[in-house]
Structures are given as structure tokens and as C-alpha cells.
Amino acid sequence: MTTACDEKQIELKPISNCRREVEVAMVEMLVGLQKRGWSAAELALELADASEDLVMLIATKKLRPH
């Protein structure tokens, strides 16, 4: 579930089918990478960084340097 809120009310919305499929694929990928020796913390940080890069690439059509 995702939430949206204003000053008076919190609304719960079901997660989209796309989001659900992305989460399933992400968990499968992370489990495989943990089996290769990467820690959950390392993977979470790298996944967040890679996700941010993808958002920026889509927004600007250019991958920003680190």
C-alpha cells in the first residue's frame, strides 16, 4: 500500500501492478547478490544510487557523473 495525505485525511492506495513487478524482480536480484557476498546495506545504498541515476537520466537524457 502507498499513502497520500493532506492535513485532514490519509488515503491508502493499492500499489500498481508495475510497482509490484518491480519489487518482485528487485527482491530476486538482491537475494542473488547477497548469495554472492554483498551485504544488504551495500546493496540498498547502491540500488538507491543507481535508481537516482536512472531518474536523472530520464529527466535530463544524460547520465550525471559521480
mmCIF file of C-alpha atoms in Angstrom:
data_model
loop_
_atom_site.group_PDB
_atom_site.id
_atom_site.type_symbol
_atom_site.label_atom_id
_atom_site.label_comp_id
_atom_site.label_asym_id
_atom_site.label_seq_id
_atom_site.Cartn_x
_atom_site.Cartn_y
_atom_site.Cartn_z
ATOM 1 C CA MET A 1 0.000 0.000 0.000
ATOM 2 C CA THR A 2 1.060 3.548 -0.625
ATOM 3 C CA THR A 3 -0.203 6.579 1.233
ATOM 4 C CA ALA A 4 -1.277 10.034 0.225
ATOM 5 C CA CYS A 5 -2.190 12.559 2.863
ATOM 6 C CA ASP A 6 -3.385 16.063 3.343
ATOM 7 C CA GLU A 7 -3.986 17.946 6.573
ATOM 8 C CA LYS A 8 -7.210 16.089 7.405
ATOM 9 C CA GLN A 9 -7.000 12.620 5.907
ATOM 10 C CA ILE A 10 -4.649 9.780 4.968
ATOM 11 C CA GLU A 11 -5.638 7.788 1.916
ATOM 12 C CA LEU A 12 -4.342 4.259 1.336
ATOM 13 C CA LYS A 13 -3.942 3.263 -2.302
ATOM 14 C CA PRO A 14 -3.037 -0.158 -3.696
ATOM 15 C CA ILE A 15 0.423 -0.427 -5.232
ATOM 16 C CA SER A 16 0.334 -0.520 -9.022
ATOM 17 C CA ASN A 17 0.965 -3.737 -10.912
ATOM 18 C CA CYS A 18 4.170 -2.220 -12.299
ATOM 19 C CA ARG A 19 5.428 -1.403 -8.792
ATOM 20 C CA ARG A 20 4.574 -4.917 -7.619
ATOM 21 C CA GLU A 21 6.504 -6.499 -10.503
ATOM 22 C CA VAL A 22 9.488 -4.209 -9.929
ATOM 23 C CA GLU A 23 9.565 -5.142 -6.229
ATOM 24 C CA VAL A 24 9.441 -8.870 -7.008
ATOM 25 C CA ALA A 25 12.271 -8.561 -9.542
ATOM 26 C CA MET A 26 14.278 -6.379 -7.143
ATOM 27 C CA VAL A 27 13.979 -8.873 -4.283
ATOM 28 C CA GLU A 28 15.031 -11.734 -6.575
ATOM 29 C CA MET A 29 18.039 -9.719 -7.729
ATOM 30 C CA LEU A 30 19.019 -8.742 -4.173
ATOM 31 C CA VAL A 31 18.774 -12.319 -2.903
ATOM 32 C CA GLY A 32 21.064 -13.441 -5.725
ATOM 33 C CA LEU A 33 23.566 -10.676 -4.994
ATOM 34 C CA GLN A 34 23.572 -11.458 -1.260
ATOM 35 C CA LYS A 35 24.437 -15.053 -2.146
ATOM 36 C CA ARG A 36 27.463 -13.629 -3.985
ATOM 37 C CA GLY A 37 28.655 -11.984 -0.774
ATOM 38 C CA TRP A 38 27.260 -8.438 -0.846
ATOM 39 C CA SER A 39 25.668 -7.150 2.342
ATOM 40 C CA ALA A 40 22.099 -5.861 2.454
ATOM 41 C CA ALA A 41 23.370 -2.395 3.430
ATOM 42 C CA GLU A 42 25.788 -2.224 0.470
ATOM 43 C CA LEU A 43 23.075 -3.365 -1.898
ATOM 44 C CA ALA A 44 20.499 -0.900 -0.556
ATOM 45 C CA LEU A 45 22.886 2.033 -0.976
ATOM 46 C CA GLU A 46 23.937 1.013 -4.489
ATOM 47 C CA LEU A 47 20.338 0.350 -5.531
ATOM 48 C CA ALA A 48 19.286 3.792 -4.287
ATOM 49 C CA ASP A 49 22.203 5.427 -6.100
ATOM 50 C CA ALA A 50 21.503 3.563 -9.336
ATOM 51 C CA SER A 51 17.802 4.437 -9.099
ATOM 52 C CA GLU A 52 18.629 8.112 -8.653
ATOM 53 C CA ASP A 53 20.953 7.968 -11.671
ATOM 54 C CA LEU A 54 18.192 6.426 -13.777
ATOM 55 C CA VAL A 55 15.710 9.109 -12.733
ATOM 56 C CA MET A 56 18.234 11.807 -13.623
ATOM 57 C CA LEU A 57 18.999 10.122 -16.951
ATOM 58 C CA ILE A 58 15.334 10.047 -17.837
ATOM 59 C CA ALA A 59 14.827 13.639 -16.684
ATOM 60 C CA THR A 60 17.854 15.095 -18.443
ATOM 61 C CA LYS A 61 18.628 12.497 -21.123
ATOM 62 C CA LYS A 62 22.181 12.492 -19.784
ATOM 63 C CA LEU A 63 23.780 10.386 -17.043
ATOM 64 C CA ARG A 64 25.335 12.645 -14.427
ATOM 65 C CA PRO A 65 28.864 11.846 -13.226
ATOM 66 C CA HIS A 66 29.512 10.760 -9.624
#
